[in-house]
Coordinates of C-alpha atoms in Angstrom, one line a residue:
X1 CA -23.9 -63.1 86.7
X2 CA -20.8 -65.1 85.9
X3 CA -18.0 -65.0 88.7
X4 CA -14.8 -65.9 88.8
X5 CA -13.0 -68.3 91.4
X6 CA -9.3 -66.8 91.7
X7 CA -8.0 -69.6 93.3
X8 CA -9.4 -72.1 90.2
X9 CA -9.2 -69.4 87.8
X10 CA -12.4 -71.3 86.6
X11 CA -16.0 -69.5 85.7
X12 CA -19.2 -70.3 87.1
X13 CA -21.5 -70.2 84.3
X14 CA -25.1 -69.8 85.2
X15 CA -27.3 -71.8 82.7
X16 CA -29.0 -68.6 81.3
X17 CA -25.6 -67.5 80.8
X18 CA -24.3 -69.9 78.5
X19 CA -26.2 -68.3 75.6
X20 CA -24.3 -65.7 73.8
X21 CA -26.9 -64.9 71.5
X22 CA -27.9 -65.9 67.9
X23 CA -26.1 -65.5 64.7
X24 CA -26.1 -61.7 63.6
X25 CA -26.7 -60.1 67.0
X26 CA -25.6 -56.9 67.4
X27 CA -25.1 -54.7 70.6
X28 CA -27.9 -57.1 72.4
X29 CA -26.2 -59.1 74.9
X30 CA -24.1 -58.4 77.8
X31 CA -22.7 -60.4 80.1
X32 CA -22.1 -59.4 83.6
X33 CA -18.9 -60.8 85.8
X34 CA -17.9 -60.8 89.4
X35 CA -14.6 -61.5 90.9
X36 CA -12.7 -61.0 94.0
X37 CA -10.9 -57.8 93.9
X38 CA -7.4 -59.2 94.7
X39 CA -5.9 -62.3 92.8
X40 CA -2.8 -64.4 92.3
X41 CA 0.0 -62.8 94.5
X42 CA -2.1 -59.5 95.5
X43 CA -2.7 -58.0 92.8
X44 CA -5.5 -55.6 93.0
X45 CA -8.0 -55.4 90.0
X46 CA -9.2 -52.1 90.9
X47 CA -5.5 -50.8 89.6
X48 CA -5.4 -53.2 87.1
X49 CA -6.1 -52.7 82.9
X50 CA -8.6 -56.0 82.4
X51 CA -10.1 -57.4 79.5
X52 CA -11.7 -60.3 77.9
X53 CA -9.9 -62.4 75.3
X54 CA -12.3 -64.2 72.8
X55 CA -12.3 -66.9 70.0
X56 CA -15.8 -66.8 68.3
X57 CA -17.2 -70.1 66.6
X58 CA -15.2 -69.4 63.2
X59 CA -11.5 -69.7 65.5
X60 CA -11.2 -65.8 64.9
X61 CA -9.5 -64.2 68.2
X62 CA -10.1 -60.4 69.7
X63 CA -10.6 -58.9 72.8
X64 CA -12.9 -56.5 74.8
X65 CA -11.2 -53.7 76.8
X66 CA -13.1 -53.4 80.4
X67 CA -14.2 -50.0 80.8
X68 CA -16.8 -50.1 83.6
X69 CA -15.0 -52.0 86.5
X70 CA -16.6 -51.2 89.7
X71 CA -15.3 -52.1 93.5
X72 CA -18.2 -53.5 95.3
X73 CA -16.6 -54.9 99.0
X74 CA -14.2 -57.4 98.2
X75 CA -15.2 -57.9 95.0
X76 CA -15.2 -56.1 91.7
X77 CA -18.1 -56.1 88.7
X78 CA -17.7 -55.4 85.1
X79 CA -19.9 -56.4 82.3
X80 CA -18.8 -57.5 78.4
X81 CA -20.8 -56.1 75.6
X82 CA -20.7 -58.5 73.1
X83 CA -19.0 -57.4 69.8
X84 CA -20.7 -58.3 66.5
X85 CA -17.7 -60.6 66.2
X86 CA -18.3 -62.4 69.1
X87 CA -21.9 -63.3 67.5
X88 CA -20.7 -63.8 63.9
X89 CA -20.8 -67.4 63.8
X90 CA -23.2 -70.0 65.2
X91 CA -21.2 -72.6 67.6
X92 CA -19.1 -72.1 71.2
X93 CA -17.0 -69.1 71.8
X94 CA -14.4 -69.6 74.5
X95 CA -13.0 -66.8 76.4
X96 CA -10.7 -65.9 79.2
X97 CA -10.3 -63.2 81.6
X98 CA -6.6 -61.5 81.3
X99 CA -5.5 -58.6 84.0
X100 CA -2.4 -56.8 83.5
X101 CA -0.9 -55.0 86.4
X102 CA -0.8 -51.4 86.3
X103 CA 3.1 -51.6 85.6
X104 CA 2.7 -53.7 82.7
X105 CA 4.4 -56.3 84.1
X106 CA 2.0 -58.4 86.3
X107 CA -0.2 -60.8 84.2
X108 CA -3.0 -62.9 85.7
X109 CA -5.2 -65.3 83.9
X110 CA -8.1 -67.5 84.3
X111 CA -9.0 -70.5 82.3
X112 CA -11.4 -71.1 79.7
X113 CA -14.9 -70.1 79.8
X114 CA -17.2 -71.2 77.0
X115 CA -20.5 -70.0 75.8
X116 CA -22.7 -70.6 72.6
X117 CA -24.1 -68.9 69.9
X118 CA -27.3 -70.3 68.1
X119 CA -28.4 -70.6 64.7
X120 CA -30.4 -67.8 63.3
X121 CA -31.5 -66.9 59.6
X122 CA -29.6 -63.8 59.0

């Protein structure tokens, strides 16, 4: 599970989660996240819009809107099912977590996290 430090805004990514798949993977990889429920100036993730903005190894930028955010005590958990665009090219994938408050005026971001798409043959 990838964890988010709300103070440093950095991800802790275990070794097994550093691999995002192999080129041409489609719907076969999910990354699981845990983050404190309250971030920044007391922004409640349970009442916010959360997305993962990413840049694939070819430099193309897109996002994943989190739809399964669950409150677990003082934390929230969610998953990112990797879209084929994430694994379209071998190399480094960069991503951030973006939180937009319910009033759409407050935004909170993490710093870059990184994963690797490995070379395949398709």
